[in-house]
Short mmCIF file of C-alpha atoms and ligand atoms in Angstrom, two decimals:
data_model
loop_
_atom_site.label_atom_id
_atom_site.label_comp_id
_atom_site.label_asym_id
_atom_site.label_seq_id
_atom_site.Cartn_x
_atom_site.Cartn_y
_atom_site.Cartn_z
CA UNK A 1394 -30.12 -55.56 -68.47
CA UNK A 1395 -31.29 -56.96 -65.14
CA UNK A 1396 -27.63 -57.67 -64.16
CA UNK A 1397 -26.70 -54.13 -65.12
CA UNK A 1398 -29.49 -52.69 -62.94
CA UNK A 1399 -28.47 -54.86 -59.97
CA UNK A 1400 -24.79 -53.94 -60.52
CA UNK A 1401 -25.62 -50.27 -60.70
CA UNK A 1402 -27.71 -50.55 -57.53
CA UNK A 1403 -24.75 -52.03 -55.66
CA UNK A 1404 -22.07 -49.83 -57.14
CA UNK A 1405 -23.79 -46.45 -57.20
CA UNK A 1406 -22.98 -45.52 -53.53
CA UNK A 1407 -19.38 -46.42 -54.33
CA UNK A 1408 -19.47 -44.15 -57.40
CA UNK A 1409 -20.92 -41.30 -55.34
CA UNK A 1410 -18.24 -41.79 -52.70
CA UNK A 1411 -15.53 -41.86 -55.37
CA UNK A 1412 -16.92 -38.68 -56.86
CA UNK A 1413 -16.81 -36.86 -53.49
CA UNK A 1414 -13.34 -38.13 -52.61
CA UNK A 1415 -11.90 -37.06 -55.96
CA UNK A 1416 -13.68 -33.69 -55.72
CA UNK A 1417 -12.23 -33.13 -52.23
CA UNK A 1418 -8.73 -34.19 -53.35
CA UNK A 1419 -8.94 -31.80 -56.27
CA UNK A 1420 -10.04 -29.00 -53.94
CA UNK A 1421 -7.16 -29.71 -51.52
CA UNK A 1422 -4.68 -29.90 -54.39
CA UNK A 1423 -5.91 -26.56 -55.74
CA UNK A 1424 -5.70 -25.00 -52.29
CA UNK A 1425 -2.20 -26.36 -51.79
CA UNK A 1426 -1.08 -24.97 -55.11
CA UNK A 1427 -2.62 -21.62 -54.18
CA UNK A 1428 -0.81 -21.70 -50.84
CA UNK A 1429 2.40 -22.36 -52.68
CA UNK A 1430 1.77 -19.15 -54.50
CA UNK A 1431 3.27 -16.32 -52.57
CA UNK A 1432 0.71 -15.37 -49.92
CA UNK A 1433 1.71 -12.37 -47.78
CA UNK A 1434 3.68 -13.31 -44.63
CA UNK A 1435 1.81 -14.16 -41.43
CA UNK A 1436 -0.85 -16.75 -40.71
CA UNK A 1437 -4.51 -16.82 -41.66
CA UNK A 1438 -5.16 -19.54 -39.05
CA UNK A 1439 -3.86 -17.67 -36.02
CA UNK A 1440 -5.93 -16.96 -32.91
CA UNK A 1441 -9.32 -18.31 -31.86
CA UNK A 1442 -11.63 -20.22 -34.20
CA UNK A 1443 -13.69 -17.75 -36.26
CA UNK A 1444 -12.61 -14.71 -34.16
CA UNK A 1445 -8.93 -15.18 -34.99
CA UNK A 1446 -6.95 -12.16 -33.80
CA UNK A 1447 -9.80 -9.63 -34.03
CA UNK A 1448 -9.64 -8.58 -30.37
CA UNK A 1449 -5.90 -7.95 -30.60
CA UNK A 1450 -6.39 -5.94 -33.79
CA UNK A 1451 -9.12 -3.70 -32.35
CA UNK A 1452 -7.65 -3.50 -28.83
CA UNK A 1453 -8.13 0.13 -27.64
CA UNK A 1454 -5.06 2.32 -28.05
CA UNK A 1455 -4.38 6.06 -28.43
CA UNK A 1456 -5.55 7.11 -31.88
CA UNK A 1457 -2.22 8.91 -32.34
CA UNK A 1458 -0.48 5.51 -32.34
CA UNK A 1459 -0.94 2.33 -34.37
CA UNK A 1460 -1.44 0.00 -31.40
CA UNK A 1461 0.67 -2.96 -30.23
CA UNK A 1462 -0.72 -5.60 -32.61
CA UNK A 1463 -0.09 -3.51 -35.72
CA UNK A 1464 3.36 -2.44 -34.48
CA UNK A 1465 4.38 -6.03 -33.80
CA UNK A 1466 3.14 -7.34 -37.19
CA UNK A 1467 4.75 -4.51 -39.15
CA UNK A 1468 8.08 -5.23 -37.46
CA UNK A 1469 7.76 -8.98 -38.03
CA UNK A 1470 6.30 -9.09 -41.54
CA UNK A 1471 6.47 -5.67 -43.19
CA UNK A 1472 3.71 -3.47 -44.62
CA UNK A 1473 1.52 -6.24 -46.08
CA UNK A 1474 0.71 -9.23 -43.87
CA UNK A 1475 -1.80 -11.99 -43.28
CA UNK A 1476 -3.96 -12.72 -40.25
CA UNK A 1477 -7.46 -13.92 -39.31
CA UNK A 1478 -9.75 -10.98 -38.56
CA UNK A 1479 -13.49 -10.29 -38.35
CA UNK A 1480 -14.33 -13.94 -39.00
CA UNK A 1481 -12.27 -14.47 -42.16
CA UNK A 1482 -8.70 -14.85 -43.41
CA UNK A 1483 -7.47 -11.30 -43.88
CA UNK A 1484 -4.72 -9.27 -45.52
CA UNK A 1485 -3.74 -6.08 -43.72
CA UNK A 1486 -2.05 -3.36 -45.73
CA UNK A 1487 -0.04 -0.40 -44.45
CA UNK A 1488 1.36 0.06 -47.96
CA UNK A 1489 0.20 3.25 -49.78
CA UNK A 1490 0.43 1.64 -53.28
CA UNK A 1491 -1.54 -1.43 -52.25
CA UNK A 1492 -4.17 0.74 -50.53
CA UNK A 1493 -4.59 2.82 -53.68
CA UNK A 1494 -4.82 -0.35 -55.78
CA UNK A 1495 -7.55 -1.76 -53.49
CA UNK A 1496 -9.56 1.46 -53.27
CA UNK A 1497 -9.35 2.33 -56.98
CA UNK A 1498 -10.51 -1.16 -57.95
CA UNK A 1499 -13.66 -0.96 -55.84
CA UNK A 1500 -16.47 -2.88 -57.54
CA UNK A 1501 -14.03 -4.63 -59.94
CA UNK A 1502 -11.49 -6.60 -57.90
CA UNK A 1503 -12.61 -5.61 -54.40
CA UNK A 1504 -15.75 -4.40 -52.66
CA UNK A 1505 -16.76 -2.93 -49.31
CA UNK A 1506 -17.44 -5.68 -46.79
CA UNK A 1507 -18.40 -4.54 -43.31
CA UNK A 1508 -19.30 -7.01 -40.53
CA UNK A 1509 -22.86 -8.28 -41.08
CA UNK A 1510 -23.87 -7.26 -37.53
CA UNK A 1511 -23.71 -3.61 -38.64
CA UNK A 1512 -26.71 -4.33 -40.86
CA UNK A 1513 -28.98 -4.86 -37.81
CA UNK A 1514 -28.31 -1.32 -36.69
CA UNK A 1515 -27.52 0.62 -39.86
CA UNK A 1516 -30.00 -1.22 -42.08
CA UNK A 1517 -29.40 -3.51 -45.04
CA UNK A 1518 -29.49 -0.55 -47.47
CA UNK A 1519 -26.93 1.49 -45.52
CA UNK A 1520 -24.39 3.07 -47.85
CA UNK A 1521 -21.46 1.36 -46.17
CA UNK A 1522 -23.08 -2.04 -46.72
CA UNK A 1523 -24.42 -1.91 -50.28
CA UNK A 1524 -22.41 -2.51 -53.44
CA UNK A 1525 -22.85 -2.33 -57.21
CA UNK A 1526 -25.62 -0.31 -58.88
CA UNK A 1527 -27.51 0.33 -55.65
CA UNK A 1528 -24.38 1.89 -54.14
CA UNK A 1529 -24.00 4.14 -57.22
CA UNK A 1530 -27.63 5.29 -56.95
CA UNK A 1531 -27.45 6.07 -53.23
CA UNK A 1532 -24.04 7.68 -53.54
CA UNK A 1533 -25.13 10.08 -56.28
CA UNK A 1534 -28.00 11.33 -54.08
CA UNK A 1535 -25.62 11.80 -51.13
CA UNK A 1536 -22.96 13.57 -53.22
CA UNK A 1537 -25.53 15.92 -54.78
CA UNK A 1538 -26.71 17.00 -51.37
CA UNK A 1539 -23.25 18.01 -50.13
CA UNK A 1540 -21.43 19.22 -53.24
CA UNK A 1541 -19.46 22.52 -53.05
CA UNK A 1542 -22.13 24.41 -55.05
CA UNK A 1543 -24.79 23.49 -52.50
CA UNK A 1544 -22.46 24.18 -49.58
CA UNK A 1545 -21.82 27.64 -50.99
CA UNK A 1546 -25.45 28.50 -51.68
CA UNK A 1547 -27.29 26.71 -48.85
CA UNK A 1548 -25.19 25.01 -46.23
CA UNK A 1549 -22.44 27.43 -45.24
CA UNK A 1550 -24.71 30.03 -43.62
CA UNK A 1551 -26.56 27.25 -41.77
CA UNK A 1552 -23.24 25.90 -40.43
CA UNK A 1553 -22.21 29.40 -39.39
CA UNK A 1554 -25.49 29.82 -37.50
CA UNK A 1555 -25.26 26.51 -35.63
CA UNK A 1556 -21.60 26.89 -34.66
CA UNK A 1557 -22.15 30.41 -33.35
CA UNK A 1558 -25.28 29.45 -31.49
CA UNK A 1559 -23.43 26.74 -29.60
CA UNK A 1560 -20.27 28.77 -28.97
CA UNK A 1561 -22.20 31.88 -27.91
CA UNK A 1562 -22.68 31.05 -24.24
CA UNK A 1563 -20.03 28.59 -23.16
CA UNK A 1564 -19.58 28.53 -19.36
CA UNK A 1565 -16.61 30.72 -18.49
CA UNK A 1566 -13.86 29.25 -16.31
CA UNK A 1567 -15.89 26.23 -15.32
CA UNK A 1568 -15.14 22.81 -16.83
CA UNK A 1569 -17.43 21.30 -19.46
CA UNK A 1570 -17.09 18.52 -22.02
CA UNK A 1571 -15.67 19.62 -25.37
CA UNK A 1572 -16.73 16.24 -26.87
CA UNK A 1573 -20.32 16.91 -25.85
CA UNK A 1574 -20.12 20.40 -27.36
CA UNK A 1575 -18.74 18.98 -30.64
CA UNK A 1576 -21.51 16.34 -30.72
CA UNK A 1577 -24.19 18.98 -30.18
CA UNK A 1578 -22.84 21.15 -32.99
CA UNK A 1579 -22.59 18.32 -35.52
CA UNK A 1580 -25.91 16.81 -34.53
CA UNK A 1581 -27.68 20.16 -34.92
CA UNK A 1582 -26.03 20.66 -38.30
CA UNK A 1583 -27.01 17.20 -39.55
CA UNK A 1584 -30.57 17.40 -38.13
CA UNK A 1585 -30.95 20.74 -39.89
CA UNK A 1586 -29.45 19.56 -43.19
CA UNK A 1587 -31.22 16.21 -43.26
CA UNK A 1588 -34.60 17.07 -41.67
CA UNK A 1589 -34.73 20.92 -41.44
CA UNK A 1590 -34.99 20.60 -37.66
CA UNK A 1591 -34.47 23.56 -35.38
CA UNK A 1592 -32.14 22.89 -32.39
CA UNK A 1593 -34.76 24.31 -30.01
CA UNK A 1594 -37.56 21.95 -31.14
CA UNK A 1595 -38.45 19.43 -28.40
CA UNK A 1596 -38.18 16.67 -31.03
CA UNK A 1597 -34.56 17.63 -31.61
CA UNK A 1598 -33.60 16.77 -28.00
CA UNK A 1599 -35.50 13.48 -28.15
CA UNK A 1600 -33.92 12.53 -31.48
CA UNK A 1601 -30.45 13.39 -30.20
CA UNK A 1602 -30.89 11.14 -27.18
CA UNK A 1603 -32.13 8.24 -29.35
CA UNK A 1604 -29.29 8.86 -31.74
CA UNK A 1605 -26.63 8.83 -28.98
CA UNK A 1606 -27.86 5.41 -27.79
CA UNK A 1607 -27.94 4.22 -31.39
CA UNK A 1608 -24.30 5.31 -31.86
CA UNK A 1609 -23.21 3.75 -28.56
CA UNK A 1610 -24.55 0.38 -29.71
CA UNK A 1611 -23.08 0.68 -33.17
CA UNK A 1612 -19.65 1.33 -31.66
CA UNK A 1613 -20.03 -1.49 -29.14
CA UNK A 1614 -17.38 -4.22 -29.19
CA UNK A 1615 -20.05 -6.85 -28.31
CA UNK A 1616 -22.41 -6.66 -31.31
CA UNK A 1617 -25.05 -9.18 -30.22
CA UNK A 1618 -28.74 -8.30 -30.37
CA UNK A 1619 -29.84 -9.34 -26.85
CA UNK A 1620 -32.18 -7.45 -24.52
CA UNK A 1621 -30.23 -5.39 -22.00
CA UNK A 1622 -27.12 -4.99 -24.17
CA UNK A 1623 -26.12 -1.59 -25.62
CA UNK A 1624 -26.30 -3.24 -29.03
CA UNK A 1625 -29.87 -4.49 -28.39
CA UNK A 1626 -30.78 -0.94 -27.29
CA UNK A 1627 -29.28 0.47 -30.49
CA UNK A 1628 -31.45 -1.84 -32.64
CA UNK A 1629 -34.49 -0.51 -30.72
CA UNK A 1630 -33.35 3.10 -31.18
CA UNK A 1631 -32.94 2.49 -34.89
CA UNK A 1632 -36.63 1.49 -35.07
CA UNK A 1633 -37.65 4.63 -33.09
CA UNK A 1634 -35.58 6.91 -35.34
CA UNK A 1635 -36.96 5.31 -38.52
CA UNK A 1636 -40.53 5.68 -37.21
CA UNK A 1637 -39.84 9.37 -36.60
CA UNK A 1638 -38.39 9.85 -40.08
CA UNK A 1639 -41.30 8.04 -41.68
CA UNK A 1640 -43.70 10.34 -39.82
CA UNK A 1641 -41.77 13.38 -41.15
CA UNK A 1642 -41.80 11.93 -44.68
CA UNK A 1643 -45.57 11.39 -44.58
CA UNK A 1644 -46.15 14.90 -43.17
CA UNK A 1645 -44.17 16.31 -46.08
CA UNK A 1646 -46.23 14.33 -48.58
CA UNK A 1647 -49.45 15.65 -47.06
CA UNK A 1648 -48.29 19.27 -47.11
CA UNK A 1649 -47.17 18.81 -50.70
CA UNK A 1650 -44.53 21.55 -50.38
CA UNK A 1651 -40.95 20.93 -51.55
CA UNK A 1652 -38.33 21.24 -48.80
CA UNK A 1653 -34.75 22.13 -49.53
CA UNK A 1654 -33.12 19.51 -47.31
CA UNK A 1655 -31.91 15.94 -47.65
CA UNK A 1656 -35.30 14.49 -46.71
CA UNK A 1657 -36.83 16.67 -49.46
CA UNK A 1658 -34.39 15.19 -52.00
CA UNK A 1659 -35.00 11.64 -50.82
CA UNK A 1660 -38.81 11.93 -50.89
CA UNK A 1661 -38.58 12.76 -54.61
CA UNK A 1662 -36.62 9.57 -55.43
CA UNK A 1663 -39.21 7.44 -57.17
CA UNK A 1664 -36.77 4.61 -57.87
CA UNK A 1665 -36.22 3.82 -54.17
CA UNK A 1666 -38.46 1.83 -51.85
CA UNK A 1667 -39.58 3.33 -48.52
CA UNK A 1668 -37.12 1.07 -46.67
CA UNK A 1669 -34.24 2.18 -48.91
CA UNK A 1670 -35.11 5.85 -48.40
CA UNK A 1671 -35.15 5.47 -44.62
CA UNK A 1672 -31.82 3.62 -44.54
CA UNK A 1673 -30.30 6.32 -46.74
CA UNK A 1674 -31.50 9.07 -44.38
CA UNK A 1675 -30.03 7.21 -41.43
CA UNK A 1676 -26.76 6.63 -43.33
CA UNK A 1677 -26.34 10.35 -43.87
CA UNK A 1678 -27.05 11.20 -40.24
CA UNK A 1679 -24.60 8.51 -39.13
CA UNK A 1680 -21.82 9.32 -41.61
CA UNK A 1681 -21.94 13.07 -41.03
CA UNK A 1682 -22.23 13.01 -37.27
CA UNK A 1683 -19.74 10.74 -35.52
CA UNK A 1684 -16.77 11.46 -37.79
CA UNK A 1685 -17.07 15.25 -37.81
CA UNK A 1686 -17.77 15.58 -34.08
CA UNK A 1687 -14.67 13.47 -33.38
CA UNK A 1688 -12.63 15.63 -35.74
CA UNK A 1689 -13.80 18.81 -33.96
CA UNK A 1690 -12.92 17.35 -30.54
CA UNK A 1691 -9.48 16.47 -31.91
CA UNK A 1692 -9.00 20.06 -33.13
CA UNK A 1693 -9.70 21.33 -29.58
CA UNK A 1694 -7.36 18.71 -28.13
CA UNK A 1695 -4.36 19.24 -30.43
CA UNK A 1696 -4.58 23.04 -30.52
CA UNK A 1697 -4.70 23.28 -26.74
CA UNK A 1698 -1.18 21.87 -26.67
CA UNK A 1699 0.07 24.08 -29.51
CA UNK A 1700 -0.31 27.81 -28.61
CA UNK A 1701 1.86 28.82 -31.57
CA UNK A 1702 -0.67 27.33 -33.99
CA UNK A 1703 -3.55 29.02 -32.13
CA UNK A 1704 -1.92 32.44 -32.42
CA UNK A 1705 -1.25 31.90 -36.16
CA UNK A 1706 -4.88 30.86 -36.59
CA UNK A 1707 -6.04 33.98 -34.77
CA UNK A 1708 -3.99 36.15 -37.08
CA UNK A 1709 -5.53 34.42 -40.10
CA UNK A 1710 -9.11 34.74 -38.86
CA UNK A 1711 -8.73 38.30 -37.56
CA UNK A 1712 -7.34 39.16 -40.99
CA UNK A 1713 -10.52 37.80 -42.61
CA UNK A 1714 -12.79 39.73 -40.21
CA UNK A 1715 -10.82 42.99 -40.67
CA UNK A 1716 -10.85 42.63 -44.45
CA UNK A 1717 -14.63 42.21 -44.45
CA UNK A 1718 -15.06 45.20 -42.13
CA UNK A 1719 -12.79 47.30 -44.32
CA UNK A 1720 -14.76 46.41 -47.44
CA UNK A 1721 -18.07 47.12 -45.63
CA UNK A 1722 -19.17 43.50 -46.26
CA UNK A 1723 -21.67 41.62 -44.12
CA UNK A 1724 -19.86 39.96 -41.21
CA UNK A 1725 -21.45 36.57 -42.02
CA UNK A 1726 -18.95 34.08 -43.37
CA UNK A 1727 -18.98 33.47 -47.13
CA UNK A 1728 -17.40 30.89 -49.39
CA UNK A 1729 -14.63 33.39 -50.33
CA UNK A 1730 -13.73 33.78 -46.65
CA UNK A 1731 -13.48 30.01 -46.33
CA UNK A 1732 -11.14 29.92 -49.33
CA UNK A 1733 -8.80 32.34 -47.53
CA UNK A 1734 -8.36 30.05 -44.51
CA UNK A 1735 -5.04 28.66 -45.71
CA UNK A 1736 -3.32 27.86 -42.41
CA UNK A 1737 -6.65 26.54 -41.09
CA UNK A 1738 -6.53 23.84 -43.79
CA UNK A 1739 -3.04 22.89 -42.57
CA UNK A 1740 -4.43 22.52 -39.03
CA UNK A 1741 -7.32 20.38 -40.32
CA UNK A 1742 -5.00 18.11 -42.34
CA UNK A 1743 -2.65 17.68 -39.40
CA UNK A 1744 -5.57 16.92 -37.07
CA UNK A 1745 -6.87 14.24 -39.43
CA UNK A 1746 -3.39 12.78 -40.00
CA UNK A 1747 -2.42 12.51 -36.33
CA UNK A 1748 -5.92 11.89 -34.91
CA UNK A 1749 -6.99 9.18 -37.40
CA UNK A 1750 -10.78 9.53 -37.18
CA UNK A 1751 -11.20 6.51 -39.50
CA UNK A 1752 -8.07 4.40 -39.18
CA UNK A 1753 -8.99 1.61 -41.64
CA UNK A 1754 -11.77 0.39 -43.94
CA UNK A 1755 -13.16 -3.09 -44.69
CA UNK A 1756 -12.90 -4.65 -48.15
CA UNK A 1757 -13.13 -8.14 -49.69
CA UNK A 1758 -11.27 -9.63 -52.69
CA UNK A 1759 -13.79 -10.59 -55.40
CA UNK A 1760 -11.34 -12.83 -57.29
CA UNK A 1761 -7.83 -14.27 -57.03
CA UNK A 1762 -5.39 -11.41 -57.54
CA UNK A 1763 -1.63 -11.09 -57.63
CA UNK A 1764 -0.23 -7.76 -56.48
CA UNK A 1765 3.42 -6.81 -55.84
CA UNK A 1766 4.22 -10.52 -56.14
CA UNK A 1767 1.73 -11.47 -53.39
CA UNK A 1768 -1.16 -13.80 -54.06
CA UNK A 1769 -4.50 -12.52 -52.68
CA UNK A 1770 -7.12 -15.30 -52.71
CA UNK A 1771 -10.71 -14.55 -53.65
CA UNK A 1772 -12.93 -14.03 -50.56
CA UNK A 1773 -10.12 -12.77 -48.31
CA UNK A 1774 -10.89 -9.73 -46.14
CA UNK A 1775 -8.63 -6.79 -47.04
CA UNK A 1776 -8.00 -4.02 -44.53
CA UNK A 1777 -6.28 -0.90 -45.90
CA UNK A 1778 -4.98 0.80 -42.72
CA UNK A 1779 -4.60 4.57 -43.12
CA UNK A 1780 -3.28 5.30 -39.61
CA UNK A 1781 -0.21 3.10 -40.20
CA UNK A 1782 0.68 5.33 -43.17
CA UNK A 1783 -0.22 8.62 -41.47
CA UNK A 1784 2.08 7.71 -38.56
CA UNK A 1785 4.95 6.21 -40.57
CA UNK A 1786 8.24 8.17 -40.16
CA UNK A 1787 9.19 7.23 -43.77
CA UNK A 1788 6.35 9.48 -44.97
CA UNK A 1789 6.05 12.10 -42.19
CA UNK A 1790 9.03 13.43 -40.23
CA UNK A 1791 8.44 13.13 -36.45
CA UNK A 1792 5.00 11.66 -37.15
CA UNK A 1793 3.97 11.77 -33.45
CA UNK A 1794 4.33 15.60 -33.44
CA UNK A 1795 1.37 17.92 -34.11
CA UNK A 1796 3.01 20.09 -36.76
CA UNK A 1797 0.47 21.88 -39.01
CA UNK A 1798 3.31 23.77 -40.74
CA UNK A 1799 4.42 20.56 -42.47
CA UNK A 1800 1.36 21.01 -44.73
CA UNK A 1801 2.76 24.28 -46.12
CA UNK A 1802 5.35 22.08 -47.87
CA UNK A 1803 3.21 19.05 -48.71
CA UNK A 1804 1.05 20.08 -51.62
CA UNK A 1805 -0.07 16.72 -52.97
CA UNK A 1806 0.16 13.99 -50.32
CA UNK A 1807 -1.55 11.45 -52.64
CA UNK A 1808 -1.95 7.96 -51.22
CA UNK A 1809 -0.01 8.81 -48.08
CA UNK A 1810 -2.92 10.84 -46.72
CA UNK A 1811 -6.35 9.20 -46.95
CA UNK A 1812 -8.44 10.36 -43.96
CA UNK A 1813 -11.49 10.38 -46.23
CA UNK A 1814 -10.64 7.08 -48.00
CA UNK A 1815 -10.40 7.21 -51.83
CA UNK A 1816 -11.63 5.81 -55.13
CA UNK A 1817 -15.34 5.31 -55.84
CA UNK A 1818 -16.08 5.31 -52.09
CA UNK A 1819 -14.33 8.57 -51.27
CA UNK A 1820 -16.25 10.20 -48.39
CA UNK A 1821 -19.36 11.90 -49.79
CA UNK A 1822 -19.14 14.62 -47.13
CA UNK A 1823 -15.47 15.57 -47.58
CA UNK A 1824 -16.15 19.24 -48.44
CA UNK A 1825 -18.89 19.61 -45.86
CA UNK A 1826 -16.64 18.20 -43.12
CA UNK A 1827 -13.79 20.59 -44.00
CA UNK A 1828 -16.07 23.64 -44.13
CA UNK A 1829 -17.70 22.68 -40.83
CA UNK A 1830 -14.32 22.28 -39.12
CA UNK A 1831 -13.06 25.59 -40.59
CA UNK A 1832 -16.09 27.54 -39.38
CA UNK A 1833 -15.75 25.98 -35.95
CA UNK A 1834 -12.07 26.97 -35.78
CA UNK A 1835 -12.91 30.51 -36.98
CA UNK A 1836 -15.34 31.20 -34.15
CA UNK A 1837 -13.44 29.27 -31.50
CA UNK A 1838 -10.12 31.08 -31.89
CA UNK A 1839 -11.74 34.50 -32.21
CA UNK A 1840 -13.95 34.10 -29.19
CA UNK A 1841 -12.08 31.96 -26.65
CA UNK A 1842 -8.83 30.80 -25.10
CA UNK A 1843 -9.05 27.32 -23.66
CA UNK A 1844 -7.17 24.71 -21.65
CA UNK A 1845 -7.77 21.10 -20.63
CA UNK A 1846 -9.45 20.95 -17.21
CA UNK A 1847 -8.05 17.42 -16.77
CA UNK A 1848 -5.65 15.34 -18.84
CA UNK A 1849 -7.41 13.25 -21.49
CA UNK A 1850 -6.41 11.54 -24.74
CA UNK A 1851 -8.23 10.20 -27.82
CA UNK A 1852 -8.58 6.41 -27.73
CA UNK A 1853 -9.38 4.30 -30.79
CA UNK A 1854 -11.99 1.58 -30.05
CA UNK A 1855 -11.73 1.81 -33.20
CA UNK A 1856 -14.34 4.63 -33.03
CA UNK A 1857 -12.55 7.41 -31.16
CA UNK A 1858 -13.53 8.38 -27.63
CA UNK A 1859 -12.02 10.60 -24.96
CA UNK A 1860 -12.32 8.72 -21.64
CA UNK A 1861 -13.26 11.87 -19.72
CA UNK A 1862 -15.19 13.41 -22.64
CA UNK A 1863 -12.41 16.00 -23.06
CA UNK A 1864 -13.08 18.42 -20.17
CA UNK A 1865 -11.98 22.00 -20.94
CA UNK A 1866 -12.20 25.48 -19.39
CA UNK A 1867 -12.60 28.55 -21.59
CA UNK A 1868 -11.99 32.29 -21.16
CA UNK A 1869 -13.19 34.97 -23.56
CA UNK A 1870 -10.49 36.16 -25.89
CA UNK A 1871 -10.41 39.98 -25.85
CA UNK A 1872 -8.10 41.09 -28.53
CA UNK A 1873 -10.23 43.27 -30.74
CA UNK A 1874 -12.13 46.08 -29.09
CA UNK A 1875 -15.06 45.11 -31.32
CA UNK A 1876 -14.27 41.41 -31.18
CA UNK A 1877 -17.90 40.30 -31.08
CA UNK A 1878 -19.01 42.30 -34.10
CA UNK A 1879 -18.32 39.40 -36.41
CA UNK A 1880 -20.92 37.24 -34.66
CA UNK A 1881 -23.75 39.24 -36.15
CA UNK A 1882 -26.49 36.70 -36.63
CA UNK A 1883 -26.10 35.39 -33.09
CA UNK A 1884 -27.83 38.54 -31.88
CA UNK A 1885 -31.01 37.55 -33.66
CA UNK A 1886 -30.93 33.92 -32.49
CA UNK A 1887 -33.94 32.50 -30.69
CA UNK A 1888 -33.18 31.63 -27.05
C1 HEM B 2407 -13.90 14.55 -40.59
C2 HEM B 2407 -15.04 14.03 -40.99
C3 HEM B 2407 -15.18 12.81 -41.84
C4 HEM B 2407 -14.30 11.76 -42.04
C5 HEM B 2407 -12.91 11.58 -41.45
C6 HEM B 2407 -14.95 10.83 -42.95
C7 HEM B 2407 -14.37 9.68 -43.41
C8 HEM B 2407 -14.99 8.80 -44.28
C9 HEM B 2407 -14.39 7.59 -44.79
C10 HEM B 2407 -12.98 7.08 -44.45
C11 HEM B 2407 -15.29 6.99 -45.60
C12 HEM B 2407 -15.09 5.72 -46.42
C13 HEM B 2407 -15.68 4.48 -45.79
C14 HEM B 2407 -15.37 3.29 -46.67
O1 HEM B 2407 -14.87 3.42 -47.77
O2 HEM B 2407 -15.61 2.16 -46.27
C15 HEM B 2407 -16.46 7.82 -45.63
C16 HEM B 2407 -17.61 7.54 -46.35
C17 HEM B 2407 -18.73 8.33 -46.34
N1 HEM B 2407 -18.89 9.55 -45.72
FE1 HEM B 2407 -17.53 10.49 -44.57
N2 HEM B 2407 -16.20 11.31 -43.26
C18 HEM B 2407 -16.38 12.52 -42.62
C19 HEM B 2407 -17.50 13.34 -42.68
C20 HEM B 2407 -18.63 13.10 -43.43
C21 HEM B 2407 -19.78 13.98 -43.53
C22 HEM B 2407 -19.91 15.36 -42.86
C23 HEM B 2407 -20.69 13.35 -44.34
C24 HEM B 2407 -22.04 13.77 -44.83
C25 HEM B 2407 -22.85 14.53 -44.49
C26 HEM B 2407 -20.12 12.09 -44.74
C27 HEM B 2407 -20.74 11.18 -45.56
C28 HEM B 2407 -20.17 10.00 -45.99
C29 HEM B 2407 -20.86 9.04 -46.81
C30 HEM B 2407 -22.31 9.15 -47.32
C31 HEM B 2407 -19.97 8.00 -47.04
C32 HEM B 2407 -20.20 6.73 -47.87
C33 HEM B 2407 -19.59 6.96 -49.25
C34 HEM B 2407 -19.74 5.77 -50.17
O3 HEM B 2407 -19.86 4.65 -49.70
O4 HEM B 2407 -19.73 5.99 -51.39
N3 HEM B 2407 -18.87 11.97 -44.18
N4 HEM B 2407 -16.25 8.92 -44.81
#
């Protein structure tokens, strides 16, 4: 027994070493056999350690193009390839079938997986960052607040009011930023829908300023929380915004009255913690603001270069106004009017296809998967890239051309048109965004003619920006003798 104990004492380190060596060999053998499986072409070791080829992938380029990196890889490898992006081995897909497969299997084979640094700014309960049951809970609250029934009964008239208020007094013949105008409209709409805030409240201006700095940091390509950086400022702004929302929430509780806005809905959620409620409120402001304001700027940009589309839009919207006048209806826009904006929907689709507000989304493989003969290892980042499909000549003839008429033929674009993503994470504000853009187009084309004051183009960073903030000049559009009659509720607006 004594000999055994002494022997064991001497041999045990050897046994431990043997165990580790065999474990490592087994791991390497497994990895080798996985590598022998058919991984997509490309290299998951390329580029810098950890960073890989991220900077090449996100290198700024016009949002109406796919950028040099993507172009080069598609030519070299085809629609599904491998790289090293956002700190992990990644598979990039410009293949509509694969994208559908990934998005439809959300929560089963794949899940959303945004860079962790976004959590510092958006919050750990942000909708983009949570998965599983918590995502389902938050999503159902968000979807309920923006469903078509609510848009029809509550939101549409509010949108109409805010768009008209902003478009009422644009400076005539002197340049101003159309991007700024679009941001003001969408911010006012979201602040009203989320917090019932009036655009003329002093708090509204303060919140907008905080929010702009917050967005600047979130979109920054250097996401490190250090004092003096735009990212560090954004983290600070997040705290200020949350403090403000908490104050509003507590005021509501004291008053004890129910408010018909998103904050009102969130306050009633007894199954969420205070932190979760605040992150959800911020998620809605974030998701509904940046995307829609970019889309509105893109509408102004593309239409300016396409007078034929503007005159067809005018015909459509004058037709709606005349029909309402003829029937003796109130001039305020209604859901039925929105449903008649057929060519407007073509313009919106074409704007989203060519402008690519969200060009790709982040996912992660939850297990080893084989798809179309390719092996996708568990843990790999998956990036379904929508812009590479929207701009592919195999799916859209002359894809670089702004051609809204193509949508009169395309009835069901399916997986070849995913500006709002798809599957269980389909954009929760899809209807709201389309109605907001339609109402904007309605008032813009009826009220003004416009031109670019200086050349500018949309650049993907990947968040879209116009370098010069899209400077435009407008002139009133006098075509109907009673052209301004349709802007009825503007007359009763507060100054
Ligand atoms: C043109 C405007 C818009 C575009 C292009 C757009 C696009 C998208 C995309 C691509 C996603 C999916 C992100 C992912 O799967 O990782 C998304 C998600 C989302 N969007 Fe939008 N969006 C727009 C407007 C809005 C508006 C107005 C709202 C709400 C007020 C909104 C609320 C949301 C929410 C809450 C999510 C998260 C959905 C989830 O995770 O289940 N969006 N959006």
